[in-house]
């Protein structure tokens, strides 16, 4: 670890939570330099929905490189890009009756978010954008302005202009319809909230702690956007690519957003980000929003291969079945350990366990790592243990990881109960 401490910026993060030097990875497993094996319930924060080094993806990449396929081409036309666009249209968009235009942005999620915000403001000629409590949309300055957590939002960055935050579904408790609250701000000329160009939302907040918006709430938000002429941007960077059960996370609500940001697993493990937009919103001048790494051809090759997993319903069926296994393992926990103040939330193959005592989430992640499971925390206070296994994880490994976590939680509960008794003895 010495070279990392000596050379790498203090900003390094996951290296601290998972202090090993990783070397190889396959499917749902990682190995460190000493050959220690880990189960991966983190999946690159949603980038490895199809696992590490899927043989079909690796093979396509090897063949492409061996035939000297062009790797870097800026945004010129390439055979690899052509194949990706055709597959995206035929496998994903057309069967869902979606007619989006595709814009390739810089290769990370925040690039797609920046692009969406810029385009929405340009098209609507309005500067304000609404985001939601606990939102996470990236950390470059435009995206940071619509990210909620104060840990990332130092006052000195000065990027809080032209955004307002509204309460996400459930933020004010089960009895408050947060859209009624939002609507009042829009309808009241004196609310202090300028009519926004757009609303940006995650259908399930990932980094914010696995808050699942209900279908009714998402439909209500869609209606509100139409009523007040605001564009609806769904940030599907973490929850897209099948994580919640369908390719796009908004499908369950039956809505069609004006724009969708897509990244992480779309590249099959390689960096790729794109913005999908209704054709009438595509009002860019040629070259008006550019970047050197818009669409890397290796990522196109990997992405085209990854889209083949959606040719039939096998993957979606498997997500439903494994989502059920996760639900069955996790939803009994609040009742089993009432003293821990647990809340379990999730859908498809993304689940979170929130602990009243935030430290407990960190302790569990830490202990899991020692025993060979990589799982991260999320949430406003890092108080949520977040389950994000690869979608194609085999059932045995999934159950193994779930059993390990439930065992650690039971041990923590027992330890606390004993500590409590000792304190009172
Ligand atoms: C919903 C969402 N949007 C945007 C981002 C930013 O993506 P990136 O870290 O690739 O910039 C993330 C990253 O976790 C995310 O979860």
mmCIF file with all atom_site columns, N, CA and C in Angstrom, residues 103-156:
data_model
loop_
_atom_site.group_PDB
_atom_site.id
_atom_site.type_symbol
_atom_site.label_atom_id
_atom_site.label_alt_id
_atom_site.label_comp_id
_atom_site.label_asym_id
_atom_site.label_entity_id
_atom_site.label_seq_id
_atom_site.pdbx_PDB_ins_code
_atom_site.Cartn_x
_atom_site.Cartn_y
_atom_site.Cartn_z
_atom_site.occupancy
_atom_site.B_iso_or_equiv
_atom_site.pdbx_formal_charge
_atom_site.auth_seq_id
_atom_site.auth_comp_id
_atom_site.auth_asym_id
_atom_site.auth_atom_id
_atom_site.pdbx_PDB_model_num
ATOM 1   N N  . UNK A 1 103 ? -26.775 11.252 -27.611 1.00 0.00 ? 103 UNK A N  1
ATOM 2   C CA . UNK A 1 103 ? -25.591 12.116 -27.606 1.00 0.00 ? 103 UNK A CA 1
ATOM 3   C C  . UNK A 1 103 ? -24.513 11.453 -26.768 1.00 0.00 ? 103 UNK A C  1
ATOM 4   N N  . UNK A 1 104 ? -23.332 11.260 -27.357 1.00 0.00 ? 104 UNK A N  1
ATOM 5   C CA . UNK A 1 104 ? -22.210 10.713 -26.591 1.00 0.00 ? 104 UNK A CA 1
ATOM 6   C C  . UNK A 1 104 ? -21.507 11.875 -25.921 1.00 0.00 ? 104 UNK A C  1
ATOM 7   N N  . UNK A 1 105 ? -21.373 11.748 -24.613 1.00 0.00 ? 105 UNK A N  1
ATOM 8   C CA . UNK A 1 105 ? -20.717 12.810 -23.851 1.00 0.00 ? 105 UNK A CA 1
ATOM 9   C C  . UNK A 1 105 ? -19.346 12.292 -23.431 1.00 0.00 ? 105 UNK A C  1
ATOM 10  N N  . UNK A 1 106 ? -18.640 13.063 -22.638 1.00 0.00 ? 106 UNK A N  1
ATOM 11  C CA . UNK A 1 106 ? -17.430 12.514 -22.028 1.00 0.00 ? 106 UNK A CA 1
ATOM 12  C C  . UNK A 1 106 ? -17.800 11.221 -21.306 1.00 0.00 ? 106 UNK A C  1
ATOM 13  N N  . UNK A 1 107 ? -16.811 10.387 -20.980 1.00 0.00 ? 107 UNK A N  1
ATOM 14  C CA . UNK A 1 107 ? -17.126 8.993  -20.635 1.00 0.00 ? 107 UNK A CA 1
ATOM 15  C C  . UNK A 1 107 ? -17.613 8.708  -19.220 1.00 0.00 ? 107 UNK A C  1
ATOM 16  N N  . UNK A 1 108 ? -17.761 9.693  -18.370 1.00 0.00 ? 108 UNK A N  1
ATOM 17  C CA . UNK A 1 108 ? -18.244 9.381  -17.023 1.00 0.00 ? 108 UNK A CA 1
ATOM 18  C C  . UNK A 1 108 ? -19.640 9.948  -16.818 1.00 0.00 ? 108 UNK A C  1
ATOM 19  N N  . UNK A 1 109 ? -20.282 9.475  -15.759 1.00 0.00 ? 109 UNK A N  1
ATOM 20  C CA . UNK A 1 109 ? -21.675 9.843  -15.519 1.00 0.00 ? 109 UNK A CA 1
ATOM 21  C C  . UNK A 1 109 ? -21.879 11.342 -15.426 1.00 0.00 ? 109 UNK A C  1
ATOM 22  N N  . UNK A 1 110 ? -20.989 11.984 -14.707 1.00 0.00 ? 110 UNK A N  1
ATOM 23  C CA . UNK A 1 110 ? -21.182 13.420 -14.494 1.00 0.00 ? 110 UNK A CA 1
ATOM 24  C C  . UNK A 1 110 ? -21.171 14.192 -15.821 1.00 0.00 ? 110 UNK A C  1
ATOM 25  N N  . UNK A 1 111 ? -20.456 13.684 -16.820 1.00 0.00 ? 111 UNK A N  1
ATOM 26  C CA . UNK A 1 111 ? -20.450 14.341 -18.138 1.00 0.00 ? 111 UNK A CA 1
ATOM 27  C C  . UNK A 1 111 ? -21.839 14.312 -18.768 1.00 0.00 ? 111 UNK A C  1
ATOM 28  N N  . UNK A 1 112 ? -22.534 13.194 -18.601 1.00 0.00 ? 112 UNK A N  1
ATOM 29  C CA . UNK A 1 112 ? -23.883 13.088 -19.161 1.00 0.00 ? 112 UNK A CA 1
ATOM 30  C C  . UNK A 1 112 ? -24.849 14.013 -18.418 1.00 0.00 ? 112 UNK A C  1
ATOM 31  N N  . UNK A 1 113 ? -24.664 14.103 -17.104 1.00 0.00 ? 113 UNK A N  1
ATOM 32  C CA . UNK A 1 113 ? -25.535 14.986 -16.311 1.00 0.00 ? 113 UNK A CA 1
ATOM 33  C C  . UNK A 1 113 ? -25.301 16.440 -16.702 1.00 0.00 ? 113 UNK A C  1
ATOM 34  N N  . UNK A 1 114 ? -24.031 16.835 -16.803 1.00 0.00 ? 114 UNK A N  1
ATOM 35  C CA . UNK A 1 114 ? -23.720 18.219 -17.216 1.00 0.00 ? 114 UNK A CA 1
ATOM 36  C C  . UNK A 1 114 ? -24.389 18.534 -18.557 1.00 0.00 ? 114 UNK A C  1
ATOM 37  N N  . UNK A 1 115 ? -24.326 17.580 -19.455 1.00 0.00 ? 115 UNK A N  1
ATOM 38  C CA . UNK A 1 115 ? -24.882 17.789 -20.797 1.00 0.00 ? 115 UNK A CA 1
ATOM 39  C C  . UNK A 1 115 ? -26.396 17.962 -20.726 1.00 0.00 ? 115 UNK A C  1
ATOM 40  N N  . UNK A 1 116 ? -27.032 17.129 -19.931 1.00 0.00 ? 116 UNK A N  1
ATOM 41  C CA . UNK A 1 116 ? -28.489 17.211 -19.800 1.00 0.00 ? 116 UNK A CA 1
ATOM 42  C C  . UNK A 1 116 ? -28.909 18.564 -19.224 1.00 0.00 ? 116 UNK A C  1
ATOM 43  N N  . UNK A 1 117 ? -28.201 19.011 -18.195 1.00 0.00 ? 117 UNK A N  1
ATOM 44  C CA . UNK A 1 117 ? -28.556 20.281 -17.553 1.00 0.00 ? 117 UNK A CA 1
ATOM 45  C C  . UNK A 1 117 ? -28.360 21.445 -18.517 1.00 0.00 ? 117 UNK A C  1
ATOM 46  N N  . UNK A 1 118 ? -27.254 21.390 -19.239 1.00 0.00 ? 118 UNK A N  1
ATOM 47  C CA . UNK A 1 118 ? -26.935 22.474 -20.189 1.00 0.00 ? 118 UNK A CA 1
ATOM 48  C C  . UNK A 1 118 ? -27.980 22.531 -21.299 1.00 0.00 ? 118 UNK A C  1
ATOM 49  N N  . UNK A 1 119 ? -28.311 21.366 -21.823 1.00 0.00 ? 119 UNK A N  1
ATOM 50  C CA . UNK A 1 119 ? -29.277 21.334 -22.927 1.00 0.00 ? 119 UNK A CA 1
ATOM 51  C C  . UNK A 1 119 ? -30.667 21.774 -22.447 1.00 0.00 ? 119 UNK A C  1
ATOM 52  N N  . UNK A 1 120 ? -31.051 21.309 -21.277 1.00 0.00 ? 120 UNK A N  1
ATOM 53  C CA . UNK A 1 120 ? -32.381 21.690 -20.761 1.00 0.00 ? 120 UNK A CA 1
ATOM 54  C C  . UNK A 1 120 ? -32.473 23.205 -20.608 1.00 0.00 ? 120 UNK A C  1
ATOM 55  N N  . UNK A 1 121 ? -31.420 23.797 -20.068 1.00 0.00 ? 121 UNK A N  1
ATOM 56  C CA . UNK A 1 121 ? -31.415 25.257 -19.866 1.00 0.00 ? 121 UNK A CA 1
ATOM 57  C C  . UNK A 1 121 ? -31.427 25.983 -21.209 1.00 0.00 ? 121 UNK A C  1
ATOM 58  N N  . UNK A 1 122 ? -30.691 25.429 -22.157 1.00 0.00 ? 122 UNK A N  1
ATOM 59  C CA . UNK A 1 122 ? -30.622 26.066 -23.472 1.00 0.00 ? 122 UNK A CA 1
ATOM 60  C C  . UNK A 1 122 ? -31.979 26.006 -24.169 1.00 0.00 ? 122 UNK A C  1
ATOM 61  N N  . UNK A 1 123 ? -32.605 24.841 -24.124 1.00 0.00 ? 123 UNK A N  1
ATOM 62  C CA . UNK A 1 123 ? -33.878 24.659 -24.840 1.00 0.00 ? 123 UNK A CA 1
ATOM 63  C C  . UNK A 1 123 ? -34.983 25.492 -24.200 1.00 0.00 ? 123 UNK A C  1
ATOM 64  N N  . UNK A 1 124 ? -35.037 25.482 -22.886 1.00 0.00 ? 124 UNK A N  1
ATOM 65  C CA . UNK A 1 124 ? -36.131 26.183 -22.192 1.00 0.00 ? 124 UNK A CA 1
ATOM 66  C C  . UNK A 1 124 ? -35.830 27.655 -21.960 1.00 0.00 ? 124 UNK A C  1
ATOM 67  N N  . UNK A 1 125 ? -34.604 28.056 -22.164 1.00 0.00 ? 125 UNK A N  1
ATOM 68  C CA . UNK A 1 125 ? -34.212 29.460 -21.913 1.00 0.00 ? 125 UNK A CA 1
ATOM 69  C C  . UNK A 1 125 ? -34.537 29.857 -20.478 1.00 0.00 ? 125 UNK A C  1
ATOM 70  N N  . UNK A 1 126 ? -34.362 28.922 -19.575 1.00 0.00 ? 126 UNK A N  1
ATOM 71  C CA . UNK A 1 126 ? -34.531 29.192 -18.144 1.00 0.00 ? 126 UNK A CA 1
ATOM 72  C C  . UNK A 1 126 ? -33.349 28.574 -17.427 1.00 0.00 ? 126 UNK A C  1
ATOM 73  N N  . UNK A 1 127 ? -32.939 29.154 -16.315 1.00 0.00 ? 127 UNK A N  1
ATOM 74  C CA . UNK A 1 127 ? -31.719 28.646 -15.678 1.00 0.00 ? 127 UNK A CA 1
ATOM 75  C C  . UNK A 1 127 ? -31.987 27.696 -14.515 1.00 0.00 ? 127 UNK A C  1
ATOM 76  N N  . UNK A 1 128 ? -33.148 27.813 -13.897 1.00 0.00 ? 128 UNK A N  1
ATOM 77  C CA . UNK A 1 128 ? -33.348 27.019 -12.680 1.00 0.00 ? 128 UNK A CA 1
ATOM 78  C C  . UNK A 1 128 ? -33.594 25.538 -12.994 1.00 0.00 ? 128 UNK A C  1
ATOM 79  N N  . UNK A 1 129 ? -33.073 24.698 -12.119 1.00 0.00 ? 129 UNK A N  1
ATOM 80  C CA . UNK A 1 129 ? -33.315 23.246 -12.214 1.00 0.00 ? 129 UNK A CA 1
ATOM 81  C C  . UNK A 1 129 ? -33.673 22.751 -10.816 1.00 0.00 ? 129 UNK A C  1
ATOM 82  N N  . UNK A 1 130 ? -34.652 21.855 -10.749 1.00 0.00 ? 130 UNK A N  1
ATOM 83  C CA . UNK A 1 130 ? -35.029 21.268 -9.457  1.00 0.00 ? 130 UNK A CA 1
ATOM 84  C C  . UNK A 1 130 ? -34.385 19.897 -9.313  1.00 0.00 ? 130 UNK A C  1
ATOM 85  N N  . UNK A 1 131 ? -33.800 19.677 -8.138  1.00 0.00 ? 131 UNK A N  1
ATOM 86  C CA . UNK A 1 131 ? -33.304 18.342 -7.785  1.00 0.00 ? 131 UNK A CA 1
ATOM 87  C C  . UNK A 1 131 ? -33.961 17.964 -6.455  1.00 0.00 ? 131 UNK A C  1
ATOM 88  N N  . UNK A 1 132 ? -33.667 16.762 -5.981  1.00 0.00 ? 132 UNK A N  1
ATOM 89  C CA . UNK A 1 132 ? -34.345 16.283 -4.784  1.00 0.00 ? 132 UNK A CA 1
ATOM 90  C C  . UNK A 1 132 ? -33.370 16.029 -3.641  1.00 0.00 ? 132 UNK A C  1
ATOM 91  N N  . UNK A 1 133 ? -33.922 16.107 -2.447  1.00 0.00 ? 133 UNK A N  1
ATOM 92  C CA . UNK A 1 133 ? -33.157 15.764 -1.250  1.00 0.00 ? 133 UNK A CA 1
ATOM 93  C C  . UNK A 1 133 ? -32.494 14.399 -1.442  1.00 0.00 ? 133 UNK A C  1
ATOM 94  N N  . UNK A 1 134 ? -31.288 14.272 -0.961  1.00 0.00 ? 134 UNK A N  1
ATOM 95  C CA . UNK A 1 134 ? -30.509 13.022 -1.055  1.00 0.00 ? 134 UNK A CA 1
ATOM 96  C C  . UNK A 1 134 ? -30.080 12.649 -2.472  1.00 0.00 ? 134 UNK A C  1
ATOM 97  N N  . UNK A 1 135 ? -30.277 13.567 -3.422  1.00 0.00 ? 135 UNK A N  1
ATOM 98  C CA . UNK A 1 135 ? -29.883 13.245 -4.805  1.00 0.00 ? 135 UNK A CA 1
ATOM 99  C C  . UNK A 1 135 ? -28.367 13.138 -4.924  1.00 0.00 ? 135 UNK A C  1
ATOM 100 N N  . UNK A 1 136 ? -27.927 12.288 -5.828  1.00 0.00 ? 136 UNK A N  1
ATOM 101 C CA . UNK A 1 136 ? -26.510 12.243 -6.196  1.00 0.00 ? 136 UNK A CA 1
ATOM 102 C C  . UNK A 1 136 ? -26.430 12.198 -7.715  1.00 0.00 ? 136 UNK A C  1
ATOM 103 N N  . UNK A 1 137 ? -25.838 13.242 -8.311  1.00 0.00 ? 137 UNK A N  1
ATOM 104 C CA . UNK A 1 137 ? -25.750 13.287 -9.770  1.00 0.00 ? 137 UNK A CA 1
ATOM 105 C C  . UNK A 1 137 ? -24.316 13.489 -10.260 1.00 0.00 ? 137 UNK A C  1
ATOM 106 N N  . UNK A 1 138 ? -23.347 13.386 -9.368  1.00 0.00 ? 138 UNK A N  1
ATOM 107 C CA . UNK A 1 138 ? -21.952 13.571 -9.780  1.00 0.00 ? 138 UNK A CA 1
ATOM 108 C C  . UNK A 1 138 ? -21.353 14.786 -9.110  1.00 0.00 ? 138 UNK A C  1
ATOM 109 N N  . UNK A 1 139 ? -20.047 14.982 -9.328  1.00 0.00 ? 139 UNK A N  1
ATOM 110 C CA . UNK A 1 139 ? -19.339 15.986 -8.533  1.00 0.00 ? 139 UNK A CA 1
ATOM 111 C C  . UNK A 1 139 ? -18.630 17.066 -9.338  1.00 0.00 ? 139 UNK A C  1
ATOM 112 N N  . UNK A 1 140 ? -18.775 17.079 -10.671 1.00 0.00 ? 140 UNK A N  1
ATOM 113 C CA . UNK A 1 140 ? -18.278 18.266 -11.376 1.00 0.00 ? 140 UNK A CA 1
ATOM 114 C C  . UNK A 1 140 ? -19.291 19.383 -11.102 1.00 0.00 ? 140 UNK A C  1
ATOM 115 N N  . UNK A 1 141 ? -18.923 20.634 -11.360 1.00 0.00 ? 141 UNK A N  1
ATOM 116 C CA . UNK A 1 141 ? -19.660 21.710 -10.688 1.00 0.00 ? 141 UNK A CA 1
ATOM 117 C C  . UNK A 1 141 ? -21.159 21.784 -10.994 1.00 0.00 ? 141 UNK A C  1
ATOM 118 N N  . UNK A 1 142 ? -21.540 21.563 -12.259 1.00 0.00 ? 142 UNK A N  1
ATOM 119 C CA . UNK A 1 142 ? -22.976 21.598 -12.578 1.00 0.00 ? 142 UNK A CA 1
ATOM 120 C C  . UNK A 1 142 ? -23.713 20.457 -11.896 1.00 0.00 ? 142 UNK A C  1
ATOM 121 N N  . UNK A 1 143 ? -23.125 19.284 -11.929 1.00 0.00 ? 143 UNK A N  1
ATOM 122 C CA . UNK A 1 143 ? -23.745 18.113 -11.299 1.00 0.00 ? 143 UNK A CA 1
ATOM 123 C C  . UNK A 1 143 ? -23.754 18.261 -9.781  1.00 0.00 ? 143 UNK A C  1
ATOM 124 N N  . UNK A 1 144 ? -22.680 18.828 -9.266  1.00 0.00 ? 144 UNK A N  1
ATOM 125 C CA . UNK A 1 144 ? -22.591 19.020 -7.818  1.00 0.00 ? 144 UNK A CA 1
ATOM 126 C C  . UNK A 1 144 ? -23.719 19.927 -7.320  1.00 0.00 ? 144 UNK A C  1
ATOM 127 N N  . UNK A 1 145 ? -24.091 20.886 -8.155  1.00 0.00 ? 145 UNK A N  1
ATOM 128 C CA . UNK A 1 145 ? -25.153 21.817 -7.757  1.00 0.00 ? 145 UNK A CA 1
ATOM 129 C C  . UNK A 1 145 ? -26.495 21.106 -7.599  1.00 0.00 ? 145 UNK A C  1
ATOM 130 N N  . UNK A 1 146 ? -26.644 19.933 -8.203  1.00 0.00 ? 146 UNK A N  1
ATOM 131 C CA . UNK A 1 146 ? -27.902 19.182 -8.038  1.00 0.00 ? 146 UNK A CA 1
ATOM 132 C C  . UNK A 1 146 ? -27.679 17.917 -7.183  1.00 0.00 ? 146 UNK A C  1
ATOM 133 N N  . UNK A 1 147 ? -26.552 17.869 -6.499  1.00 0.00 ? 147 UNK A N  1
ATOM 134 C CA . UNK A 1 147 ? -26.262 16.777 -5.554  1.00 0.00 ? 147 UNK A CA 1
ATOM 135 C C  . UNK A 1 147 ? -26.503 17.303 -4.147  1.00 0.00 ? 147 UNK A C  1
ATOM 136 N N  . UNK A 1 148 ? -27.164 16.502 -3.321  1.00 0.00 ? 148 UNK A N  1
ATOM 137 C CA . UNK A 1 148 ? -27.638 17.027 -2.044  1.00 0.00 ? 148 UNK A CA 1
ATOM 138 C C  . UNK A 1 148 ? -26.629 17.054 -0.910  1.00 0.00 ? 148 UNK A C  1
ATOM 139 N N  . UNK A 1 149 ? -25.840 15.998 -0.778  1.00 0.00 ? 149 UNK A N  1
ATOM 140 C CA . UNK A 1 149 ? -25.061 15.778 0.437   1.00 0.00 ? 149 UNK A CA 1
ATOM 141 C C  . UNK A 1 149 ? -24.049 16.897 0.705   1.00 0.00 ? 149 UNK A C  1
ATOM 142 N N  . UNK A 1 150 ? -24.144 17.508 1.889   1.00 0.00 ? 150 UNK A N  1
ATOM 143 C CA . UNK A 1 150 ? -23.294 18.661 2.209   1.00 0.00 ? 150 UNK A CA 1
ATOM 144 C C  . UNK A 1 150 ? -21.815 18.279 2.290   1.00 0.00 ? 150 UNK A C  1
ATOM 145 N N  . UNK A 1 151 ? -21.529 16.997 2.453   1.00 0.00 ? 151 UNK A N  1
ATOM 146 C CA . UNK A 1 151 ? -20.126 16.571 2.471   1.00 0.00 ? 151 UNK A CA 1
ATOM 147 C C  . UNK A 1 151 ? -19.411 17.024 1.197   1.00 0.00 ? 151 UNK A C  1
ATOM 148 N N  . UNK A 1 152 ? -20.145 17.005 0.076   1.00 0.00 ? 152 UNK A N  1
ATOM 149 C CA . UNK A 1 152 ? -19.533 17.354 -1.207  1.00 0.00 ? 152 UNK A CA 1
ATOM 150 C C  . UNK A 1 152 ? -19.683 18.836 -1.554  1.00 0.00 ? 152 UNK A C  1
ATOM 151 N N  . UNK A 1 153 ? -20.515 19.548 -0.781  1.00 0.00 ? 153 UNK A N  1
ATOM 152 C CA . UNK A 1 153 ? -20.937 20.881 -1.223  1.00 0.00 ? 153 UNK A CA 1
ATOM 153 C C  . UNK A 1 153 ? -20.305 21.972 -0.367  1.00 0.00 ? 153 UNK A C  1
ATOM 154 N N  . UNK A 1 154 ? -19.025 22.138 -0.496  1.00 0.00 ? 154 UNK A N  1
ATOM 155 C CA . UNK A 1 154 ? -18.370 23.195 0.266   1.00 0.00 ? 154 UNK A CA 1
ATOM 156 C C  . UNK A 1 154 ? -18.854 24.554 -0.236  1.00 0.00 ? 154 UNK A C  1
ATOM 157 N N  . UNK A 1 155 ? -19.139 25.425 0.695   1.00 0.00 ? 155 UNK A N  1
ATOM 158 C CA . UNK A 1 155 ? -19.665 26.756 0.351   1.00 0.00 ? 155 UNK A CA 1
ATOM 159 C C  . UNK A 1 155 ? -18.746 27.484 -0.634  1.00 0.00 ? 155 UNK A C  1
ATOM 160 N N  . UNK A 1 156 ? -17.424 27.273 -0.484  1.00 0.00 ? 156 UNK A N  1
ATOM 161 C CA . UNK A 1 156 ? -16.476 28.024 -1.298  1.00 0.00 ? 156 UNK A CA 1
ATOM 162 C C  . UNK A 1 156 ? -16.512 27.634 -2.781  1.00 0.00 ? 156 UNK A C  1
#
